[in-house]
Short mmCIF file of C-alpha atoms (C1' of nucleotides) in Angstrom, two decimals:
data_model
loop_
_atom_site.label_atom_id
_atom_site.label_comp_id
_atom_site.label_asym_id
_atom_site.label_seq_id
_atom_site.Cartn_x
_atom_site.Cartn_y
_atom_site.Cartn_z
CA MET A 1253 31.18 -71.54 262.14
CA PRO A 1254 27.99 -71.33 260.13
CA GLN A 1255 28.82 -67.89 258.89
CA THR A 1256 32.01 -68.53 256.97
CA ALA A 1257 31.48 -67.85 253.31
CA THR A 1258 34.48 -70.03 252.59
CA ALA A 1259 33.55 -72.97 250.41
CA GLN A 1260 32.38 -76.46 249.71
CA PRO A 1261 31.09 -78.26 252.81
CA GLU A 1262 28.46 -75.60 253.73
CA LYS A 1263 25.60 -77.42 255.34
CA LYS A 1264 22.19 -76.03 254.68
CA PRO A 1265 21.25 -73.56 257.43
CA SER A 1266 18.69 -74.55 260.03
CA ARG A 1267 15.44 -72.71 260.61
CA ILE A 1268 16.89 -71.05 263.69
CA GLN A 1269 19.91 -69.93 261.75
CA LEU A 1270 17.83 -68.39 259.03
CA ARG A 1271 15.59 -66.61 261.49
CA ASN A 1272 18.45 -65.22 263.57
CA ARG A 1273 20.54 -64.17 260.63
CA ARG A 1274 17.57 -62.31 259.26
CA LYS A 1275 16.95 -60.63 262.61
CA ILE A 1276 20.57 -59.59 262.84
CA LEU A 1277 20.72 -58.20 259.33
CA ASP A 1278 17.51 -56.29 259.80
CA ALA A 1279 18.73 -54.80 263.06
CA ALA A 1280 22.08 -54.00 261.47
CA LEU A 1281 20.29 -52.21 258.67
CA ASP A 1282 18.56 -50.01 261.22
CA VAL A 1283 21.71 -49.17 263.10
CA PHE A 1284 24.25 -48.91 260.28
CA SER A 1285 21.96 -46.78 258.15
CA GLN A 1286 21.50 -44.36 261.03
CA HIS A 1287 25.05 -44.08 262.30
CA GLY A 1288 27.38 -45.36 259.61
CA PHE A 1289 29.83 -48.19 260.14
CA ARG A 1290 32.12 -46.69 262.74
CA GLY A 1291 29.30 -44.97 264.56
CA ALA A 1292 27.31 -48.15 265.02
CA THR A 1293 27.99 -50.47 267.95
CA LEU A 1294 27.52 -54.19 268.31
CA ASP A 1295 25.53 -53.61 271.48
CA GLN A 1296 23.04 -51.45 269.61
CA ILE A 1297 22.66 -54.03 266.88
CA ALA A 1298 22.36 -56.88 269.36
CA GLU A 1299 19.69 -55.07 271.31
CA ALA A 1300 17.75 -54.19 268.19
CA ALA A 1301 17.98 -57.80 267.10
CA GLY A 1302 16.87 -59.12 270.48
CA LEU A 1303 19.98 -61.25 270.86
CA SER A 1304 22.94 -61.18 273.17
CA LYS A 1305 26.15 -59.85 271.72
CA PRO A 1306 28.04 -63.17 271.94
CA ASN A 1307 25.10 -64.90 270.38
CA MET A 1308 25.22 -62.49 267.49
CA LEU A 1309 28.92 -63.12 267.08
CA TYR A 1310 28.13 -66.78 266.80
CA TYR A 1311 26.43 -66.01 263.52
CA PHE A 1312 28.84 -63.41 262.18
CA ASP A 1313 32.58 -63.30 262.80
CA SER A 1314 32.79 -59.59 263.40
CA LYS A 1315 31.14 -56.22 263.07
CA GLU A 1316 32.68 -55.84 259.65
CA ALA A 1317 31.35 -59.23 258.58
CA ILE A 1318 27.84 -58.10 259.40
CA HIS A 1319 28.27 -54.91 257.45
CA VAL A 1320 29.70 -56.64 254.41
CA ALA A 1321 27.03 -59.35 254.47
CA LEU A 1322 24.38 -56.66 254.62
CA LEU A 1323 25.77 -54.68 251.72
CA ASN A 1324 26.19 -57.80 249.63
CA ALA A 1325 22.70 -59.02 250.35
CA LEU A 1326 21.21 -55.69 249.36
CA MET A 1327 23.35 -54.80 246.38
CA ASP A 1328 21.47 -56.86 243.80
CA GLU A 1329 18.13 -55.77 245.11
CA TRP A 1330 19.30 -52.21 244.93
CA LEU A 1331 20.49 -52.47 241.35
CA ALA A 1332 17.51 -54.45 240.11
CA PRO A 1333 15.54 -51.43 238.87
CA LEU A 1334 18.40 -50.50 236.59
CA ALA A 1335 19.15 -54.07 235.51
CA VAL A 1336 15.56 -54.55 234.43
CA MET A 1337 15.63 -51.78 231.83
CA ASP A 1338 14.70 -53.43 228.55
CA PRO A 1339 16.70 -52.83 225.35
CA ASP A 1340 13.64 -53.74 223.30
CA GLY A 1341 11.23 -51.40 225.03
CA ILE A 1342 10.29 -47.88 224.04
CA PRO A 1343 13.27 -45.80 225.16
CA LEU A 1344 11.44 -42.93 226.81
CA ASP A 1345 9.01 -45.27 228.54
CA GLU A 1346 11.82 -47.50 229.76
CA LEU A 1347 13.70 -44.62 231.32
CA LEU A 1348 10.64 -43.06 232.88
CA ALA A 1349 9.65 -46.43 234.27
CA TYR A 1350 13.13 -46.83 235.70
CA ILE A 1351 12.89 -43.42 237.35
CA ASP A 1352 9.54 -44.31 238.81
CA ARG A 1353 10.85 -47.57 240.20
CA LYS A 1354 13.73 -45.73 241.81
CA MET A 1355 11.41 -43.14 243.36
CA GLU A 1356 9.29 -45.93 244.72
CA MET A 1357 12.29 -47.73 246.20
CA SER A 1358 13.47 -44.55 247.83
CA ARG A 1359 10.08 -44.18 249.46
CA ALA A 1360 9.72 -47.80 250.46
CA PHE A 1361 13.31 -48.53 251.49
CA PRO A 1362 14.89 -45.39 252.91
CA ARG A 1363 17.09 -47.39 255.26
CA GLU A 1364 18.74 -49.21 252.39
CA SER A 1365 19.28 -45.94 250.59
CA ARG A 1366 20.93 -44.37 253.62
CA LEU A 1367 23.04 -47.45 254.24
CA PHE A 1368 24.65 -47.11 250.82
CA ALA A 1369 24.80 -43.34 251.12
CA ASN A 1370 26.69 -43.55 254.39
CA GLU A 1371 29.11 -46.08 253.02
CA ILE A 1372 29.82 -44.12 249.87
CA ILE A 1373 30.09 -40.72 251.50
CA GLN A 1374 32.70 -42.16 253.79
CA GLY A 1375 34.73 -43.28 250.81
CA ALA A 1376 33.17 -46.73 250.25
CA PRO A 1377 36.10 -48.47 252.01
CA ARG A 1378 34.22 -51.73 252.36
CA ILE A 1379 32.49 -51.95 248.99
CA LEU A 1380 34.89 -50.48 246.47
CA GLN A 1381 35.40 -53.99 245.07
CA ASP A 1382 31.68 -54.44 244.69
CA LEU A 1383 31.30 -51.12 242.95
CA GLU A 1384 34.04 -52.11 240.52
CA HIS A 1385 32.79 -55.59 239.80
CA ARG A 1386 29.03 -55.41 240.10
CA LEU A 1387 27.98 -51.81 239.64
CA LYS A 1388 30.47 -50.72 237.01
CA PRO A 1389 29.65 -53.39 234.40
CA LEU A 1390 25.95 -52.74 234.77
CA PHE A 1391 26.50 -49.01 234.58
CA ASP A 1392 28.61 -49.32 231.46
CA GLU A 1393 26.12 -51.63 229.81
CA LYS A 1394 23.22 -49.28 230.42
CA CYS A 1395 25.25 -46.29 229.29
CA ARG A 1396 25.87 -48.03 225.99
CA LEU A 1397 22.19 -48.86 225.66
CA ILE A 1398 21.12 -45.29 226.33
CA ARG A 1399 23.73 -43.93 223.95
CA THR A 1400 22.39 -46.21 221.24
CA TRP A 1401 18.89 -44.93 221.84
CA MET A 1402 20.12 -41.37 221.61
CA GLU A 1403 21.99 -42.03 218.39
CA GLU A 1404 18.81 -43.49 216.95
CA GLY A 1405 17.12 -40.20 217.76
CA LYS A 1406 14.77 -41.77 220.30
CA LEU A 1407 15.99 -39.58 223.16
CA ALA A 1408 17.44 -36.11 223.48
CA PRO A 1409 21.22 -36.39 223.24
CA MET A 1410 23.33 -36.02 226.37
CA ASP A 1411 25.97 -37.86 228.33
CA PRO A 1412 24.36 -41.12 229.50
CA GLY A 1413 26.59 -41.35 232.56
CA HIS A 1414 25.59 -37.95 233.82
CA LEU A 1415 21.99 -38.77 233.04
CA ILE A 1416 22.16 -41.77 235.32
CA PHE A 1417 23.88 -39.73 238.00
CA SER A 1418 21.07 -37.21 237.74
CA ILE A 1419 18.50 -39.91 238.24
CA TRP A 1420 20.29 -41.33 241.24
CA ALA A 1421 20.83 -37.92 242.77
CA MET A 1422 17.22 -36.88 242.42
CA THR A 1423 15.59 -40.10 243.49
CA GLN A 1424 17.81 -40.85 246.46
CA HIS A 1425 17.75 -37.30 247.74
CA TYR A 1426 14.31 -37.73 249.27
CA ALA A 1427 15.40 -40.77 251.24
CA ASP A 1428 18.92 -39.76 252.20
CA PHE A 1429 18.11 -36.21 253.22
CA GLU A 1430 14.71 -36.94 254.63
CA ALA A 1431 15.49 -35.03 257.83
CA GLN A 1432 16.05 -31.88 255.83
CA VAL A 1433 13.12 -32.40 253.52
CA GLN A 1434 10.90 -32.84 256.55
CA VAL A 1435 11.99 -29.54 258.04
CA LEU A 1436 11.45 -27.65 254.81
CA MET A 1437 8.25 -29.39 253.65
CA PRO A 1438 6.54 -30.53 256.83
CA ASP A 1439 3.70 -32.36 255.12
CA THR A 1440 5.74 -35.40 254.29
CA HIS A 1441 3.00 -37.35 252.63
CA ALA A 1442 2.15 -34.60 250.20
CA ALA A 1443 5.84 -33.94 249.62
CA GLN A 1444 6.45 -37.55 248.65
CA GLU A 1445 3.58 -37.53 246.22
CA SER A 1446 4.46 -34.24 244.57
CA ALA A 1447 8.12 -35.19 244.46
CA ARG A 1448 7.21 -38.12 242.32
CA THR A 1449 5.36 -36.09 239.72
CA HIS A 1450 7.99 -33.35 239.84
CA VAL A 1451 10.82 -35.73 239.09
CA ALA A 1452 8.85 -37.54 236.43
CA LYS A 1453 8.01 -34.29 234.65
CA MET A 1454 11.54 -33.07 234.95
CA PHE A 1455 13.04 -36.08 233.22
CA ARG A 1456 10.30 -36.39 230.63
CA ASN A 1457 11.01 -32.81 229.73
CA LEU A 1458 14.73 -33.46 229.65
CA LEU A 1459 14.62 -36.65 227.61
CA SER A 1460 11.90 -35.90 225.06
CA VAL A 1461 13.40 -35.35 221.67
CA MET B 116 37.20 -20.68 279.32
CA PRO B 117 37.90 -19.11 275.98
CA GLN B 118 35.50 -21.38 274.19
CA THR B 119 32.24 -20.57 275.94
CA ALA B 120 29.90 -18.86 273.56
CA THR B 121 27.96 -17.67 276.55
CA ALA B 122 27.94 -13.92 276.81
CA GLN B 123 29.19 -10.50 277.80
CA PRO B 124 32.70 -10.57 279.33
CA GLU B 125 34.35 -12.38 276.35
CA LYS B 126 37.84 -11.08 276.00
CA LYS B 127 39.12 -10.80 272.50
CA PRO B 128 40.96 -13.99 271.54
CA SER B 129 44.74 -13.98 271.34
CA ARG B 130 46.66 -14.74 268.18
CA ILE B 131 47.47 -18.20 269.50
CA GLN B 132 43.85 -18.86 270.26
CA LEU B 133 42.77 -17.87 266.79
CA ARG B 134 45.43 -19.98 265.16
CA ASN B 135 44.73 -23.07 267.24
CA ARG B 136 40.99 -22.84 266.96
CA ARG B 137 41.37 -22.61 263.21
CA LYS B 138 43.68 -25.62 263.15
CA ILE B 139 41.24 -27.61 265.25
CA LEU B 140 38.24 -26.74 263.13
CA ASP B 141 40.07 -27.55 259.94
CA ALA B 142 41.20 -30.90 261.29
CA ALA B 143 37.71 -31.59 262.59
CA LEU B 144 36.33 -30.85 259.13
CA ASP B 145 38.63 -33.50 257.70
CA VAL B 146 37.71 -36.12 260.24
CA PHE B 147 34.00 -35.46 260.75
CA SER B 148 33.34 -35.23 257.03
CA GLN B 149 34.98 -38.58 256.52
CA HIS B 150 33.56 -40.56 259.41
CA GLY B 151 30.52 -38.71 260.71
CA PHE B 152 30.14 -37.54 264.29
CA ARG B 153 30.10 -40.84 266.11
CA GLY B 154 32.71 -42.38 263.87
CA ALA B 155 35.23 -39.60 264.45
CA THR B 156 37.55 -39.70 267.45
CA LEU B 157 39.19 -36.90 269.39
CA ASP B 158 42.55 -38.56 268.92
CA GLN B 159 42.17 -38.44 265.16
CA ILE B 160 41.20 -34.80 265.24
CA ALA B 161 44.00 -33.92 267.65
CA GLU B 162 46.58 -35.63 265.51
CA ALA B 163 45.32 -33.99 262.34
CA ALA B 164 45.44 -30.65 264.12
CA GLY B 165 48.92 -31.25 265.45
CA LEU B 166 47.85 -30.74 269.05
CA SER B 167 47.59 -32.99 272.06
CA LYS B 168 44.10 -34.10 273.00
CA PRO B 169 44.00 -32.23 276.32
CA ASN B 170 45.30 -29.14 274.60
CA MET B 171 42.49 -29.37 272.13
CA LEU B 172 39.99 -29.72 274.95
CA TYR B 173 41.38 -26.53 276.37
CA TYR B 174 39.88 -24.76 273.38
CA PHE B 175 36.64 -26.69 273.08
CA ASP B 176 34.66 -28.20 275.92
CA SER B 177 33.89 -31.47 274.20
CA LYS B 178 33.72 -33.40 270.98
CA GLU B 179 30.18 -32.19 270.47
CA ALA B 180 31.24 -28.58 271.01
CA ILE B 181 33.75 -28.91 268.18
CA HIS B 182 31.15 -30.39 265.89
CA VAL B 183 28.57 -27.74 266.65
CA ALA B 184 31.10 -24.92 266.31
CA LEU B 185 32.11 -26.31 262.94
CA LEU B 186 28.58 -26.59 261.61
CA ASN B 187 27.71 -23.13 262.83
CA ALA B 188 30.80 -21.59 261.32
CA LEU B 189 30.09 -23.19 257.96
CA MET B 190 26.34 -22.78 257.75
CA ASP B 191 26.28 -19.20 256.50
CA GLU B 192 29.05 -19.82 254.04
CA TRP B 193 27.16 -22.83 252.78
CA LEU B 194 23.91 -20.93 252.31
CA ALA B 195 25.50 -17.85 250.78
CA PRO B 196 25.00 -18.93 247.15
CA LEU B 197 21.27 -19.16 247.73
CA ALA B 198 21.04 -16.01 249.84
CA VAL B 199 22.70 -14.00 247.12
CA MET B 200 19.99 -14.69 244.52
CA ASP B 201 18.73 -11.28 243.44
CA PRO B 202 14.98 -10.52 243.20
CA ASP B 203 15.73 -7.75 240.71
CA GLY B 204 17.83 -9.86 238.38
CA ILE B 205 16.72 -11.74 235.29
CA PRO B 206 15.00 -14.85 236.69
CA LEU B 207 16.52 -17.49 234.46
CA ASP B 208 19.98 -15.96 234.75
CA GLU B 209 19.71 -15.72 238.51
CA LEU B 210 18.79 -19.37 238.86
CA LEU B 211 21.43 -20.60 236.44
CA ALA B 212 24.03 -18.48 238.21
CA TYR B 213 22.93 -19.99 241.50
CA ILE B 214 23.28 -23.47 240.09
CA ASP B 215 26.72 -22.67 238.79
CA ARG B 216 27.82 -21.30 242.15
CA LYS B 217 26.61 -24.47 243.82
CA MET B 218 28.45 -26.67 241.35
CA GLU B 219 31.58 -24.68 241.96
CA MET B 220 31.23 -24.99 245.73
CA SER B 221 30.74 -28.71 245.45
CA ARG B 222 33.95 -28.93 243.50
CA ALA B 223 35.95 -26.60 245.69
CA PHE B 224 34.61 -27.65 249.11
CA PRO B 225 33.70 -31.33 249.05
CA ARG B 226 34.57 -31.73 252.73
CA GLU B 227 31.98 -29.19 253.75
CA SER B 228 29.41 -30.85 251.54
CA ARG B 229 30.07 -34.23 253.07
CA LEU B 230 30.05 -32.82 256.58
CA PHE B 231 26.48 -31.61 256.13
CA ALA B 232 25.52 -34.73 254.21
CA ASN B 233 26.72 -36.97 257.03
CA GLU B 234 24.91 -34.94 259.63
CA ILE B 235 21.64 -34.86 257.73
CA ILE B 236 21.65 -38.49 256.67
CA GLN B 237 22.06 -39.42 260.29
CA GLY B 238 18.95 -37.46 261.17
CA ALA B 239 20.52 -34.02 261.76
CA PRO B 240 20.42 -34.52 265.55
CA ARG B 241 22.81 -31.67 266.21
CA ILE B 242 21.55 -29.08 263.73
CA LEU B 243 17.81 -29.49 263.57
CA GLN B 244 17.49 -26.13 265.34
CA ASP B 245 19.72 -24.51 262.79
CA LEU B 246 17.77 -25.98 259.91
CA GLU B 247 14.57 -24.62 261.42
CA HIS B 248 15.84 -21.15 262.21
CA ARG B 249 18.41 -20.39 259.55
CA LEU B 250 17.71 -22.62 256.57
CA LYS B 251 13.93 -22.69 256.64
CA PRO B 252 13.36 -18.91 256.51
CA LEU B 253 15.81 -18.55 253.65
CA PHE B 254 14.25 -21.49 251.84
CA ASP B 255 10.75 -20.08 252.25
CA GLU B 256 11.83 -16.65 251.08
CA LYS B 257 13.45 -17.99 247.94
CA CYS B 258 10.48 -20.23 247.24
CA ARG B 259 8.21 -17.19 247.32
CA LEU B 260 10.55 -15.32 245.01
CA ILE B 261 10.71 -18.15 242.51
CA ARG B 262 6.95 -18.60 242.65
CA THR B 263 6.51 -14.92 241.85
CA TRP B 264 8.81 -15.25 238.88
CA MET B 265 6.84 -18.22 237.64
CA GLU B 266 3.53 -16.43 238.04
CA GLU B 267 4.94 -13.58 236.00
CA GLY B 268 5.66 -16.10 233.27
CA LYS B 269 9.40 -15.65 233.52
CA LEU B 270 10.04 -19.30 234.31
CA ALA B 271 8.36 -22.59 233.51
CA PRO B 272 5.86 -23.31 236.27
CA MET B 273 6.64 -25.98 238.85
CA ASP B 274 6.91 -26.41 242.60
CA PRO B 275 9.71 -24.09 243.77
CA GLY B 276 10.53 -26.30 246.76
CA HIS B 277 11.10 -29.35 244.63
CA LEU B 278 13.05 -27.25 242.18
CA ILE B 279 15.46 -26.25 244.95
CA PHE B 280 15.69 -29.85 246.13
CA SER B 281 16.57 -30.84 242.58
CA ILE B 282 19.32 -28.30 242.47
CA TRP B 283 20.75 -29.42 245.79
CA ALA B 284 20.51 -33.08 244.88
CA MET B 285 22.27 -32.63 241.56
CA THR B 286 25.00 -30.28 242.67
CA GLN B 287 25.92 -32.02 245.89
CA HIS B 288 25.86 -35.48 244.37
CA TYR B 289 29.27 -35.02 242.79
CA ALA B 290 30.86 -34.08 246.10
CA ASP B 291 29.02 -36.43 248.43
CA PHE B 292 29.24 -39.51 246.26
CA GLU B 293 32.63 -38.77 244.81
CA ALA B 294 33.87 -42.27 245.60
CA GLN B 295 31.17 -43.76 243.40
CA VAL B 296 31.54 -41.20 240.64
CA GLN B 297 35.23 -41.93 240.56
CA VAL B 298 34.66 -45.64 240.08
CA LEU B 299 32.16 -45.12 237.28
CA MET B 300 33.87 -42.20 235.54
CA PRO B 301 37.56 -42.63 236.24
CA ASP B 302 38.68 -39.44 234.54
CA THR B 303 37.64 -37.22 237.40
CA HIS B 304 38.75 -33.97 235.86
CA ALA B 305 36.79 -34.48 232.68
CA ALA B 306 33.82 -35.73 234.72
CA GLN B 307 33.78 -32.56 236.80
CA GLU B 308 33.86 -30.38 233.74
CA SER B 309 31.18 -32.23 231.83
CA ALA B 310 29.04 -32.49 234.93
CA ARG B 311 28.93 -28.75 235.06
CA THR B 312 27.66 -28.34 231.54
CA HIS B 313 25.28 -31.27 231.90
CA VAL B 314 23.64 -29.82 234.98
CA ALA B 315 23.51 -26.34 233.48
CA LYS B 316 21.84 -27.60 230.31
CA MET B 317 19.44 -29.73 232.29
CA PHE B 318 18.13 -26.86 234.35
CA ARG B 319 18.10 -24.37 231.50
CA ASN B 320 15.97 -26.85 229.62
CA LEU B 321 13.72 -27.35 232.62
CA LEU B 322 13.26 -23.70 233.51
CA SER B 323 12.95 -22.06 230.10
CA VAL B 324 9.41 -20.99 229.46
"C1'" DT C 1459 14.29 -91.16 276.34
"C1'" DC C 1460 18.69 -90.31 275.89
"C1'" DG C 1461 22.65 -88.32 273.70
"C1'" DT C 1462 24.75 -85.16 270.85
"C1'" DG C 1463 25.59 -81.27 268.29
"C1'" DG C 1464 23.87 -76.93 267.33
"C1'" DC C 1465 22.61 -72.74 270.01
"C1'" DT C 1466 22.89 -69.44 274.04
"C1'" DT C 1467 24.69 -67.24 277.99
"C1'" DG C 1468 27.47 -64.96 281.76
"C1'" DA C 1469 31.79 -63.61 282.92
"C1'" DC C 1470 35.52 -61.72 281.24
"C1'" DC C 1471 39.37 -59.00 278.60
"C1'" DA C 1472 42.39 -55.72 276.20
"C1'" DA C 1473 42.17 -51.74 273.66
"C1'" DA C 1474 40.09 -47.49 272.55
"C1'" DT C 1475 37.63 -43.47 273.79
"C1'" DG C 1476 35.96 -39.04 275.86
"C1'" DG C 1477 37.43 -36.47 279.35
"C1'" DT C 1478 40.05 -34.51 283.85
"C1'" DA C 1479 43.61 -32.62 287.20
"C1'" DA C 1480 47.56 -30.55 288.22
"C1'" DA C 1481 51.97 -29.32 287.33
"C1'" DA C 1482 55.18 -27.37 283.98
"C1'" DA C 1483 56.30 -24.29 280.32
"C1'" DA C 1484 55.69 -20.22 277.61
"C1'" DC C 1485 54.29 -15.73 277.37
"C1'" DA C 1486 53.21 -11.05 278.38
"C1'" DT C 1487 53.62 -7.00 281.32
"C1'" DC C 1488 55.60 -4.18 284.38
"C1'" DG D 308 64.05 -9.98 285.63
"C1'" DA D 309 59.91 -10.77 288.87
"C1'" DT D 310 55.02 -11.71 288.46
"C1'" DG D 311 50.64 -13.05 286.98
"C1'" DT D 312 48.32 -15.19 283.07
"C1'" DT D 313 47.73 -18.12 279.20
"C1'" DT D 314 48.99 -22.37 276.96
"C1'" DT D 315 50.80 -27.09 276.93
"C1'" DT D 316 52.02 -31.45 278.72
"C1'" DT D 317 52.08 -35.61 281.62
"C1'" DA D 318 49.70 -38.81 283.97
"C1'" DC D 319 45.57 -40.55 284.76
"C1'" DC D 320 40.45 -42.24 284.92
"C1'" DA D 321 35.84 -44.31 283.99
"C1'" DT D 322 33.28 -46.07 280.39
"C1'" DT D 323 32.54 -48.10 276.11
"C1'" DT D 324 33.64 -51.21 272.60
"C1'" DG D 325 34.82 -55.27 269.76
"C1'" DG D 326 35.61 -59.67 270.81
"C1'" DT D 327 36.66 -64.40 273.50
"C1'" DC D 328 35.82 -68.52 276.26
"C1'" DA D 329 34.06 -72.15 278.70
"C1'" DA D 330 30.18 -73.89 280.44
"C1'" DG D 331 25.22 -74.75 280.03
"C1'" DC D 332 20.84 -75.31 277.48
"C1'" DC D 333 17.77 -77.41 274.37
"C1'" DA D 334 15.93 -79.48 270.09
"C1'" DC D 335 15.71 -83.38 267.70
"C1'" DG D 336 16.93 -87.81 265.60
"C1'" DA D 337 17.97 -92.67 267.04
#
DNA sequence: TCGTGGCTTGACCAAATGGTAAAAAACATC
DNA sequence: GATGTTTTTTACCATTTGGTCAAGCCACGA
């Protein structure tokens, strides 16, 4: 059982294991992000991964195990742009840089964005714990930081929590609702580019004191 | 075949038909908005509707027929707040009123919001036509209107399309990602209220010339 | 080069799922 | 209350789905 996340003995994974686990997780990202957990099937994932279904289940105990592993593996990566915000930087620059990083991630990793979006829209049944224990502390910490900046008069005053929500909403919209954006603004490339400057301007305007 | 939307003969539906079709659509809204199309099952919908599965299929030809009927029935209602924006009103007031209507809808009808969100995140396979033929014309019309207002100097200049995206992103975020919002801001009632003023201030700030 | 243990497969299974057929029940109309 | 029509139920079906199992393959260290 190479996949058990149980404990001590844990041999180091072989090259084959690493390669196949990566293939599975990548395929799962494709399928889960497109159909959500219940809508995705093991056969789809197996085919996308180029493995047989039993072979896949040799690496992960169950469908749910794949999903959880995927979310866990991506969570840190997904939160990195926020985590990196520097208390010693120039407040407005830090926030605008954060927004730009998020816009860039949305553009570069739409599958990841939709994976989380699907999970959360459906009530986050499989990552509520993670939200509590990994997202919440980070969120609270950054809210305190931003509030401090505002109290020092470095940023326009507002609720830091809602500010962060605004940033998430705006940046992820272009990835999560890409199908709609594409219908309404057919020139996707231009839309992406102008979206970036639009969002940047919007928040600069909002945050400037 | 009471459910065929085909054509002419179409007898007027009986009281029982109306009642049961409403029950089915309401149940389907519950289930589809929570699990997405592929993740929802007919058994779940039937149970939520208080009908047997075959009885339900007496009213709708298939799972897909229920989903499509639901989306169609809700589309106009969902677009009403935008449609109602008045070319002869005061530009800033019109837009802020629109934003407020959207925030209110998000609060009052989160299921509907999530239904569309699920469908669009998953690539909108069953309503692309509708987006093209019902949403796009309305979107284009309102973009032209807003552009006119901006050219008249009544609003700060920006891309009207991205402005509308911003409004959608911000207003729907609180419904679609409610699970996350609830983890990060546990006092939901207060969050809802402050969200409203936050978003209003944000866009007033952005749009004021 | 020969085992041996990690890796892969084909055959299989029980449960769930979307959907059907036909009879029974309920209802309306005369 | 007989008769035709709408609505509901019971029993069923084929396919899909998540998952298992035992046997076979193959890579690699001794």
